Amino acid sequence: MHQKDWTIVISPQRRWFDIDLKNLWRYRDLFLMYIKRDIIVVYKQTILGPLWYIIQPALTTIMYMFIFGGLAGISTDGVPQPLFYLAGITLWNYYSAAFTASSNVFTENANIFGKVYFPRLIVPLSAITSNLVKMLIQLMLFIAVYVYYLLIGTHATINWSILLFPFYIVLLAFHAMGCGLIISALTTKYRDLTFLVSFGIQLFMYATPVIYPMSTTSGKIKTILELNPLTPIFEGFKHGCLGCGSLSWGGLLYSSIFMLILLCIAVVTFTRVERNFMDTV
Amino acid sequence: MSNIAIQFENIGKLYHLGVVGTGTLSHDLNRWWQTRILHHEDPYLKIGETNDRSTKGSSDFVWALKDISFNVMEGDVVGIIGKNGAGKSTLLKLLSRVTAPTTGIIRAKGRIASLLEVGTGFHPEMTGRENIYMNGSIMGMTRQEITKKLDSIVDFAGVERYLDTPVKRYSSGMTVRLGFAVAAFLEPEILVVDEVLAVGDAEFQKKAIGKMQDVSKGEGRTVLFVSHNMAAIKSLCTRGVVLQNGMVVHQGSADQAVDFYLNHAAISQEGNIKDAITDKKTFITIDEIAINGSISNQVTIKSNEEFLDLCITGHTSEPISAEIKLFIKNMSGVSMAGLVEGRYKGISTKFPAGKFQISKKIKIPHFVSNGDYYIDLYLHQPLIQDFFYAPHCADLHFEGNFEGFGKPLIGRTDGFFGLETQSDEN
């Protein structure tokens, strides 16, 4: 062939690790539109709008105070219960929402994916970003409660390590996306996983120090919990704003490496599935 | 000399029939072991067969497309023709990168925009304006591009008044117009269009076809167009490719391709006339539809036959007042003759609840031509309701009547039937 200037080559084989960053960048407006859509659609035809995002963690916190703080009597390391639970719930809600959104990428967008080509990674990327808005709203609630406790002078110590907060969020986001993408790639073929996901994420919360401090654990259980890559994030956050928990550089490094490996596996499976997923979904 | 815009080389697409996703884990592992580790040929690829829906294959794998090779020149408007299931949509899907080919390679020059559907990504809760941006960016436009074209898009779709109304309040026609308008103002080098023109009102269809013509003629773009509307293919396309059972059986000018399709590929599969029934009222069951005593959908009208006997038997749980309505259409879908006596004469026959039988003896015009046609059949209560509709329920082959020289009239040149003169001498 005398023509070498093909711009698009479609073939069955593709490299193992293939993310076309240039292409992804070209579709940046779609990324923004997806975020905008997610946000618009949630508030349409609701009376309370964004308030729902606050009501939900508030009620959950009250419930946890009753069950875990009251009935079970689990320690909160001397931190006021509402603060302790809200801190955990705010972070966990973000992780859980970002994970669920990523794990539904293929099944929920089957219709669009079946009609038009665009870099599929746009969808999970925008999902983890649009969920940030929800997280920020819930963070407001946390800050409000925090300020209240500050004013009445009860225990609450903030320290410099809270500056790591953006880093924690990035870690959580990509942990969620990595895990979610692997699940979403598998669900296109084995639908059973959707059932697993919905209760799996609930169980996983109990394997993460969300509603209890690591200081209450010991022995084998402690070792197992330390293997959970999310543990250093939750502990670090509570250390930064509440003064309980612990800041572990080693743990955070472990979590970051874990995240990178997870993300690599996710991108490989995702790009492989994205090619032929329309035939199996 | 014009350049090649798209090159298809040995394209094949294998589909797995039946339920994918259960019980295939062992297949998957076996396949993975054979191909990835032992580097054998994929064991499941060998047993693929050509895509013929009517015969039940012995394997679960089927080639939706096989050995497709052809080139599309820059500025060509190529019509892809074929029966349902011939592989047209699969071909467009591959080109739109919705799914990957199993074998072969497609090379293309320039941006490909595919219009397999209009309004992809429209969200009912978002306003028209928001959806224009959403749909446009899914199609690969940037925000600035859309903003620049917003006025023309809105103007083309004719939805100015509703621009800030959620799309869920739009009529379906408006939604389609808006979707097409966005697509029409994409500026890709290659446009891939699947029968989206089948929707929308006549005025809009004209506008849409006109816009597609602008795209190809005025601006030198390449268009691939799939349609069942032979008239649209003939008027729009410069080239035609005919697919049958996943293979290219003809390529050439659009007119040649349409002729080839009508003569060779369009004949439908054998079956019963009543298989074609759609949109049936629930209180009615149809036991049998017979033409000239046969329930087969392949009907030949011999030279000496004067009548076409149509008989419908069935059961109704409510009393009905019904008439038969039918149209004889040529393979381009143009109605050549109709039996609409019910509406014309204002009559219909009453049947009590229970079994019913309607027969009609339809007189065949004296000088009917030789040719292939098909029947669209209705059972209706004139001007009130249709009890059922059976589109393309039977293929009609007229041998054609002849006298004198012993040659029948030819439908394609001489018309459906010949005109006769009255001679005064008798």
PDB file of N, CA and C in Angstrom, chain A residues 45-125:
ATOM      1  N   GLN A  45     -35.934  17.486  40.008  1.00  0.00           N
ATOM      2  CA  GLN A  45     -37.191  17.008  40.596  1.00  0.00           C
ATOM      3  C   GLN A  45     -37.025  16.474  42.013  1.00  0.00           C
ATOM      4  N   THR A  46     -36.137  17.089  42.784  1.00  0.00           N
ATOM      5  CA  THR A  46     -36.132  16.785  44.209  1.00  0.00           C
ATOM      6  C   THR A  46     -36.399  18.103  44.920  1.00  0.00           C
ATOM      7  N   ILE A  47     -37.026  18.059  46.079  1.00  0.00           N
ATOM      8  CA  ILE A  47     -37.318  19.299  46.805  1.00  0.00           C
ATOM      9  C   ILE A  47     -36.105  19.714  47.610  1.00  0.00           C
ATOM     10  N   LEU A  48     -35.488  18.745  48.265  1.00  0.00           N
ATOM     11  CA  LEU A  48     -34.382  19.080  49.149  1.00  0.00           C
ATOM     12  C   LEU A  48     -33.047  19.158  48.419  1.00  0.00           C
ATOM     13  N   GLY A  49     -32.972  18.597  47.218  1.00  0.00           N
ATOM     14  CA  GLY A  49     -31.744  18.685  46.427  1.00  0.00           C
ATOM     15  C   GLY A  49     -30.537  18.139  47.169  1.00  0.00           C
ATOM     16  N   PRO A  50     -29.456  18.947  47.215  1.00  0.00           N
ATOM     17  CA  PRO A  50     -28.202  18.477  47.799  1.00  0.00           C
ATOM     18  C   PRO A  50     -28.338  18.128  49.284  1.00  0.00           C
ATOM     19  N   LEU A  51     -29.416  18.622  49.913  1.00  0.00           N
ATOM     20  CA  LEU A  51     -29.595  18.338  51.342  1.00  0.00           C
ATOM     21  C   LEU A  51     -29.620  16.837  51.628  1.00  0.00           C
ATOM     22  N   TRP A  52     -30.079  16.072  50.640  1.00  0.00           N
ATOM     23  CA  TRP A  52     -30.152  14.628  50.846  1.00  0.00           C
ATOM     24  C   TRP A  52     -28.793  14.038  51.188  1.00  0.00           C
ATOM     25  N   TYR A  53     -27.780  14.653  50.606  1.00  0.00           N
ATOM     26  CA  TYR A  53     -26.434  14.157  50.860  1.00  0.00           C
ATOM     27  C   TYR A  53     -26.038  14.346  52.311  1.00  0.00           C
ATOM     28  N   ILE A  54     -26.669  15.330  52.982  1.00  0.00           N
ATOM     29  CA  ILE A  54     -26.333  15.596  54.375  1.00  0.00           C
ATOM     30  C   ILE A  54     -27.196  14.745  55.299  1.00  0.00           C
ATOM     31  N   ILE A  55     -28.459  14.600  54.906  1.00  0.00           N
ATOM     32  CA  ILE A  55     -29.389  13.840  55.749  1.00  0.00           C
ATOM     33  C   ILE A  55     -28.906  12.404  55.933  1.00  0.00           C
ATOM     34  N   GLN A  56     -28.433  11.836  54.834  1.00  0.00           N
ATOM     35  CA  GLN A  56     -28.040  10.422  54.878  1.00  0.00           C
ATOM     36  C   GLN A  56     -26.898  10.155  55.876  1.00  0.00           C
ATOM     37  N   PRO A  57     -25.763  10.879  55.790  1.00  0.00           N
ATOM     38  CA  PRO A  57     -24.710  10.596  56.779  1.00  0.00           C
ATOM     39  C   PRO A  57     -25.115  10.994  58.192  1.00  0.00           C
ATOM     40  N   ALA A  58     -25.956  12.027  58.304  1.00  0.00           N
ATOM     41  CA  ALA A  58     -26.387  12.443  59.638  1.00  0.00           C
ATOM     42  C   ALA A  58     -27.153  11.316  60.312  1.00  0.00           C
ATOM     43  N   LEU A  59     -28.111  10.752  59.577  1.00  0.00           N
ATOM     44  CA  LEU A  59     -28.901   9.659  60.146  1.00  0.00           C
ATOM     45  C   LEU A  59     -28.034   8.433  60.424  1.00  0.00           C
ATOM     46  N   THR A  60     -27.121   8.149  59.492  1.00  0.00           N
ATOM     47  CA  THR A  60     -26.240   6.994  59.697  1.00  0.00           C
ATOM     48  C   THR A  60     -25.417   7.183  60.968  1.00  0.00           C
ATOM     49  N   THR A  61     -24.915   8.400  61.153  1.00  0.00           N
ATOM     50  CA  THR A  61     -24.112   8.671  62.343  1.00  0.00           C
ATOM     51  C   THR A  61     -24.916   8.427  63.614  1.00  0.00           C
ATOM     52  N   ILE A  62     -26.144   8.930  63.610  1.00  0.00           N
ATOM     53  CA  ILE A  62     -26.993   8.735  64.792  1.00  0.00           C
ATOM     54  C   ILE A  62     -27.205   7.250  65.049  1.00  0.00           C
ATOM     55  N   MET A  63     -27.411   6.503  63.948  1.00  0.00           N
ATOM     56  CA  MET A  63     -27.622   5.074  64.093  1.00  0.00           C
ATOM     57  C   MET A  63     -26.381   4.381  64.660  1.00  0.00           C
ATOM     58  N   TYR A  64     -25.225   4.753  64.137  1.00  0.00           N
ATOM     59  CA  TYR A  64     -23.981   4.159  64.625  1.00  0.00           C
ATOM     60  C   TYR A  64     -23.760   4.498  66.098  1.00  0.00           C
ATOM     61  N   MET A  65     -24.099   5.757  66.455  1.00  0.00           N
ATOM     62  CA  MET A  65     -23.935   6.155  67.856  1.00  0.00           C
ATOM     63  C   MET A  65     -24.760   5.249  68.746  1.00  0.00           C
ATOM     64  N   PHE A  66     -25.939   4.927  68.263  1.00  0.00           N
ATOM     65  CA  PHE A  66     -26.843   4.090  69.033  1.00  0.00           C
ATOM     66  C   PHE A  66     -26.347   2.641  69.088  1.00  0.00           C
ATOM     67  N   ILE A  67     -26.030   2.081  67.909  1.00  0.00           N
ATOM     68  CA  ILE A  67     -25.682   0.659  67.863  1.00  0.00           C
ATOM     69  C   ILE A  67     -24.253   0.388  68.338  1.00  0.00           C
ATOM     70  N   PHE A  68     -23.295   1.014  67.644  1.00  0.00           N
ATOM     71  CA  PHE A  68     -21.902   0.673  67.953  1.00  0.00           C
ATOM     72  C   PHE A  68     -21.396   1.387  69.200  1.00  0.00           C
ATOM     73  N   GLY A  69     -21.772   2.676  69.327  1.00  0.00           N
ATOM     74  CA  GLY A  69     -21.330   3.423  70.496  1.00  0.00           C
ATOM     75  C   GLY A  69     -22.099   3.022  71.738  1.00  0.00           C
ATOM     76  N   GLY A  70     -23.427   2.905  71.587  1.00  0.00           N
ATOM     77  CA  GLY A  70     -24.276   2.630  72.735  1.00  0.00           C
ATOM     78  C   GLY A  70     -24.366   1.160  73.081  1.00  0.00           C
ATOM     79  N   LEU A  71     -24.999   0.385  72.203  1.00  0.00           N
ATOM     80  CA  LEU A  71     -25.244  -1.025  72.500  1.00  0.00           C
ATOM     81  C   LEU A  71     -23.961  -1.837  72.578  1.00  0.00           C
ATOM     82  N   ALA A  72     -23.111  -1.707  71.530  1.00  0.00           N
ATOM     83  CA  ALA A  72     -21.911  -2.540  71.498  1.00  0.00           C
ATOM     84  C   ALA A  72     -20.795  -1.949  72.356  1.00  0.00           C
ATOM     85  N   GLY A  73     -20.880  -0.665  72.591  1.00  0.00           N
ATOM     86  CA  GLY A  73     -19.896  -0.013  73.440  1.00  0.00           C
ATOM     87  C   GLY A  73     -18.484  -0.015  72.888  1.00  0.00           C
ATOM     88  N   ILE A  74     -18.358   0.126  71.549  1.00  0.00           N
ATOM     89  CA  ILE A  74     -17.026   0.169  70.944  1.00  0.00           C
ATOM     90  C   ILE A  74     -16.415   1.546  71.190  1.00  0.00           C
ATOM     91  N   SER A  75     -15.157   1.537  71.572  1.00  0.00           N
ATOM     92  CA  SER A  75     -14.487   2.788  71.919  1.00  0.00           C
ATOM     93  C   SER A  75     -14.281   3.666  70.691  1.00  0.00           C
ATOM     94  N   THR A  76     -14.270   4.981  70.916  1.00  0.00           N
ATOM     95  CA  THR A  76     -13.927   5.891  69.828  1.00  0.00           C
ATOM     96  C   THR A  76     -12.645   6.644  70.174  1.00  0.00           C
ATOM     97  N   ASP A  77     -11.838   6.049  70.998  1.00  0.00           N
ATOM     98  CA  ASP A  77     -10.551   6.645  71.378  1.00  0.00           C
ATOM     99  C   ASP A  77     -10.699   8.002  72.040  1.00  0.00           C
ATOM    100  N   GLY A  78     -11.767   8.172  72.748  1.00  0.00           N
ATOM    101  CA  GLY A  78     -11.958   9.422  73.456  1.00  0.00           C
ATOM    102  C   GLY A  78     -12.455  10.572  72.604  1.00  0.00           C
ATOM    103  N   VAL A  79     -12.660  10.303  71.341  1.00  0.00           N
ATOM    104  CA  VAL A  79     -13.181  11.357  70.464  1.00  0.00           C
ATOM    105  C   VAL A  79     -14.701  11.344  70.576  1.00  0.00           C
ATOM    106  N   PRO A  80     -15.365  12.531  70.547  1.00  0.00           N
ATOM    107  CA  PRO A  80     -16.833  12.524  70.578  1.00  0.00           C
ATOM    108  C   PRO A  80     -17.381  11.652  69.455  1.00  0.00           C
ATOM    109  N   GLN A  81     -18.362  10.835  69.812  1.00  0.00           N
ATOM    110  CA  GLN A  81     -18.872   9.860  68.845  1.00  0.00           C
ATOM    111  C   GLN A  81     -19.306  10.466  67.503  1.00  0.00           C
ATOM    112  N   PRO A  82     -20.104  11.549  67.496  1.00  0.00           N
ATOM    113  CA  PRO A  82     -20.533  12.083  66.201  1.00  0.00           C
ATOM    114  C   PRO A  82     -19.346  12.414  65.295  1.00  0.00           C
ATOM    115  N   LEU A  83     -18.315  13.018  65.861  1.00  0.00           N
ATOM    116  CA  LEU A  83     -17.145  13.383  65.065  1.00  0.00           C
ATOM    117  C   LEU A  83     -16.457  12.150  64.510  1.00  0.00           C
ATOM    118  N   PHE A  84     -16.272  11.182  65.383  1.00  0.00           N
ATOM    119  CA  PHE A  84     -15.550   9.972  64.984  1.00  0.00           C
ATOM    120  C   PHE A  84     -16.285   9.251  63.848  1.00  0.00           C
ATOM    121  N   TYR A  85     -17.601   9.067  64.032  1.00  0.00           N
ATOM    122  CA  TYR A  85     -18.355   8.340  63.012  1.00  0.00           C
ATOM    123  C   TYR A  85     -18.448   9.124  61.716  1.00  0.00           C
ATOM    124  N   LEU A  86     -18.684  10.439  61.845  1.00  0.00           N
ATOM    125  CA  LEU A  86     -18.819  11.247  60.629  1.00  0.00           C
ATOM    126  C   LEU A  86     -17.539  11.215  59.799  1.00  0.00           C
ATOM    127  N   ALA A  87     -16.391  11.275  60.484  1.00  0.00           N
ATOM    128  CA  ALA A  87     -15.119  11.250  59.764  1.00  0.00           C
ATOM    129  C   ALA A  87     -15.026   9.971  58.938  1.00  0.00           C
ATOM    130  N   GLY A  88     -15.341   8.840  59.582  1.00  0.00           N
ATOM    131  CA  GLY A  88     -15.283   7.562  58.873  1.00  0.00           C
ATOM    132  C   GLY A  88     -16.293   7.484  57.750  1.00  0.00           C
ATOM    133  N   ILE A  89     -17.531   7.892  58.069  1.00  0.00           N
ATOM    134  CA  ILE A  89     -18.604   7.759  57.081  1.00  0.00           C
ATOM    135  C   ILE A  89     -18.337   8.615  55.844  1.00  0.00           C
ATOM    136  N   THR A  90     -17.833   9.841  56.070  1.00  0.00           N
ATOM    137  CA  THR A  90     -17.588  10.736  54.938  1.00  0.00           C
ATOM    138  C   THR A  90     -16.619  10.091  53.954  1.00  0.00           C
ATOM    139  N   LEU A  91     -15.523   9.591  54.477  1.00  0.00           N
ATOM    140  CA  LEU A  91     -14.542   8.952  53.598  1.00  0.00           C
ATOM    141  C   LEU A  91     -15.110   7.677  52.977  1.00  0.00           C
ATOM    142  N   TRP A  92     -15.755   6.868  53.828  1.00  0.00           N
ATOM    143  CA  TRP A  92     -16.240   5.584  53.331  1.00  0.00           C
ATOM    144  C   TRP A  92     -17.311   5.758  52.258  1.00  0.00           C
ATOM    145  N   ASN A  93     -18.232   6.700  52.479  1.00  0.00           N
ATOM    146  CA  ASN A  93     -19.273   6.943  51.481  1.00  0.00           C
ATOM    147  C   ASN A  93     -18.658   7.273  50.131  1.00  0.00           C
ATOM    148  N   TYR A  94     -17.583   8.039  50.167  1.00  0.00           N
ATOM    149  CA  TYR A  94     -16.948   8.389  48.899  1.00  0.00           C
ATOM    150  C   TYR A  94     -16.368   7.143  48.233  1.00  0.00           C
ATOM    151  N   TYR A  95     -15.642   6.368  49.034  1.00  0.00           N
ATOM    152  CA  TYR A  95     -15.045   5.160  48.472  1.00  0.00           C
ATOM    153  C   TYR A  95     -16.125   4.257  47.896  1.00  0.00           C
ATOM    154  N   SER A  96     -17.157   4.047  48.684  1.00  0.00           N
ATOM    155  CA  SER A  96     -18.197   3.116  48.285  1.00  0.00           C
ATOM    156  C   SER A  96     -18.930   3.603  47.030  1.00  0.00           C
ATOM    157  N   ALA A  97     -19.215   4.913  46.970  1.00  0.00           N
ATOM    158  CA  ALA A  97     -19.916   5.439  45.793  1.00  0.00           C
ATOM    159  C   ALA A  97     -19.038   5.354  44.549  1.00  0.00           C
ATOM    160  N   ALA A  98     -17.761   5.700  44.724  1.00  0.00           N
ATOM    161  CA  ALA A  98     -16.854   5.673  43.568  1.00  0.00           C
ATOM    162  C   ALA A  98     -16.665   4.236  43.078  1.00  0.00           C
ATOM    163  N   PHE A  99     -16.575   3.314  44.021  1.00  0.00           N
ATOM    164  CA  PHE A  99     -16.413   1.910  43.669  1.00  0.00           C
ATOM    165  C   PHE A  99     -17.647   1.401  42.926  1.00  0.00           C
ATOM    166  N   THR A 100     -18.821   1.667  43.479  1.00  0.00           N
ATOM    167  CA  THR A 100     -20.045   1.174  42.853  1.00  0.00           C
ATOM    168  C   THR A 100     -20.196   1.750  41.450  1.00  0.00           C
ATOM    169  N   ALA A 101     -19.948   3.055  41.319  1.00  0.00           N
ATOM    170  CA  ALA A 101     -20.079   3.680  40.001  1.00  0.00           C
ATOM    171  C   ALA A 101     -19.123   3.040  39.002  1.00  0.00           C
ATOM    172  N   SER A 102     -17.880   2.804  39.433  1.00  0.00           N
ATOM    173  CA  SER A 102     -16.916   2.206  38.492  1.00  0.00           C
ATOM    174  C   SER A 102     -17.287   0.775  38.151  1.00  0.00           C
ATOM    175  N   SER A 103     -17.852   0.068  39.120  1.00  0.00           N
ATOM    176  CA  SER A 103     -18.132  -1.337  38.843  1.00  0.00           C
ATOM    177  C   SER A 103     -19.358  -1.500  37.942  1.00  0.00           C
ATOM    178  N   ASN A 104     -20.117  -0.401  37.761  1.00  0.00           N
ATOM    179  CA  ASN A 104     -21.288  -0.482  36.887  1.00  0.00           C
ATOM    180  C   ASN A 104     -21.036   0.098  35.509  1.00  0.00           C
ATOM    181  N   VAL A 105     -19.796   0.458  35.230  1.00  0.00           N
ATOM    182  CA  VAL A 105     -19.504   1.172  33.988  1.00  0.00           C
ATOM    183  C   VAL A 105     -20.081   0.471  32.763  1.00  0.00           C
ATOM    184  N   PHE A 106     -19.797  -0.806  32.622  1.00  0.00           N
ATOM    185  CA  PHE A 106     -20.220  -1.487  31.400  1.00  0.00           C
ATOM    186  C   PHE A 106     -21.719  -1.743  31.379  1.00  0.00           C
ATOM    187  N   THR A 107     -22.228  -2.254  32.492  1.00  0.00           N
ATOM    188  CA  THR A 107     -23.635  -2.620  32.460  1.00  0.00           C
ATOM    189  C   THR A 107     -24.535  -1.393  32.331  1.00  0.00           C
ATOM    190  N   GLU A 108     -24.160  -0.283  32.981  1.00  0.00           N
ATOM    191  CA  GLU A 108     -25.042   0.881  32.921  1.00  0.00           C
ATOM    192  C   GLU A 108     -24.902   1.677  31.634  1.00  0.00           C
ATOM    193  N   ASN A 109     -23.780   1.520  30.967  1.00  0.00           N
ATOM    194  CA  ASN A 109     -23.591   2.301  29.745  1.00  0.00           C
ATOM    195  C   ASN A 109     -23.647   1.443  28.501  1.00  0.00           C
ATOM    196  N   ALA A 110     -24.176   0.221  28.660  1.00  0.00           N
ATOM    197  CA  ALA A 110     -24.208  -0.701  27.528  1.00  0.00           C
ATOM    198  C   ALA A 110     -24.823  -0.039  26.305  1.00  0.00           C
ATOM    199  N   ASN A 111     -25.876   0.705  26.530  1.00  0.00           N
ATOM    200  CA  ASN A 111     -26.573   1.314  25.412  1.00  0.00           C
ATOM    201  C   ASN A 111     -25.694   2.301  24.649  1.00  0.00           C
ATOM    202  N   ILE A 112     -25.044   3.183  25.388  1.00  0.00           N
ATOM    203  CA  ILE A 112     -24.180   4.175  24.736  1.00  0.00           C
ATOM    204  C   ILE A 112     -22.964   3.502  24.123  1.00  0.00           C
ATOM    205  N   PHE A 113     -22.351   2.593  24.872  1.00  0.00           N
ATOM    206  CA  PHE A 113     -21.153   1.924  24.364  1.00  0.00           C
ATOM    207  C   PHE A 113     -21.454   1.138  23.091  1.00  0.00           C
ATOM    208  N   GLY A 114     -22.698   0.709  22.951  1.00  0.00           N
ATOM    209  CA  GLY A 114     -23.066  -0.056  21.772  1.00  0.00           C
ATOM    210  C   GLY A 114     -23.247   0.790  20.532  1.00  0.00           C
ATOM    211  N   LYS A 115     -23.247   2.098  20.714  1.00  0.00           N
ATOM    212  CA  LYS A 115     -23.534   2.947  19.570  1.00  0.00           C
ATOM    213  C   LYS A 115     -22.375   3.826  19.134  1.00  0.00           C
ATOM    214  N   VAL A 116     -21.585   4.259  20.064  1.00  0.00           N
ATOM    215  CA  VAL A 116     -20.576   5.261  19.737  1.00  0.00           C
ATOM    216  C   VAL A 116     -19.242   4.891  20.357  1.00  0.00           C
ATOM    217  N   TYR A 117     -18.185   5.224  19.627  1.00  0.00           N
ATOM    218  CA  TYR A 117     -16.860   5.028  20.193  1.00  0.00           C
ATOM    219  C   TYR A 117     -16.392   6.288  20.899  1.00  0.00           C
ATOM    220  N   PHE A 118     -15.885   6.137  22.078  1.00  0.00           N
ATOM    221  CA  PHE A 118     -15.075   7.166  22.727  1.00  0.00           C
ATOM    222  C   PHE A 118     -14.263   6.431  23.768  1.00  0.00           C
ATOM    223  N   PRO A 119     -13.172   7.019  24.264  1.00  0.00           N
ATOM    224  CA  PRO A 119     -12.370   6.280  25.230  1.00  0.00           C
ATOM    225  C   PRO A 119     -13.231   5.950  26.449  1.00  0.00           C
ATOM    226  N   ARG A 120     -13.434   4.671  26.680  1.00  0.00           N
ATOM    227  CA  ARG A 120     -14.357   4.248  27.740  1.00  0.00           C
ATOM    228  C   ARG A 120     -13.913   4.677  29.127  1.00  0.00           C
ATOM    229  N   LEU A 121     -12.617   4.903  29.284  1.00  0.00           N
ATOM    230  CA  LEU A 121     -12.104   5.276  30.607  1.00  0.00           C
ATOM    231  C   LEU A 121     -12.675   6.603  31.080  1.00  0.00           C
ATOM    232  N   ILE A 122     -13.185   7.399  30.129  1.00  0.00           N
ATOM    233  CA  ILE A 122     -13.823   8.667  30.477  1.00  0.00           C
ATOM    234  C   ILE A 122     -14.919   8.446  31.522  1.00  0.00           C
ATOM    235  N   VAL A 123     -15.673   7.377  31.367  1.00  0.00           N
ATOM    236  CA  VAL A 123     -16.838   7.184  32.230  1.00  0.00           C
ATOM    237  C   VAL A 123     -16.446   6.936  33.693  1.00  0.00           C
ATOM    238  N   PRO A 124     -15.567   5.948  33.980  1.00  0.00           N
ATOM    239  CA  PRO A 124     -15.192   5.785  35.387  1.00  0.00           C
ATOM    240  C   PRO A 124     -14.443   6.997  35.939  1.00  0.00           C
ATOM    241  N   LEU A 125     -13.629   7.624  35.108  1.00  0.00           N
ATOM    242  CA  LEU A 125     -12.893   8.797  35.586  1.00  0.00           C
ATOM    243  C   LEU A 125     -13.853   9.909  35.989  1.00  0.00           C
TER     244      LEU A 125
END
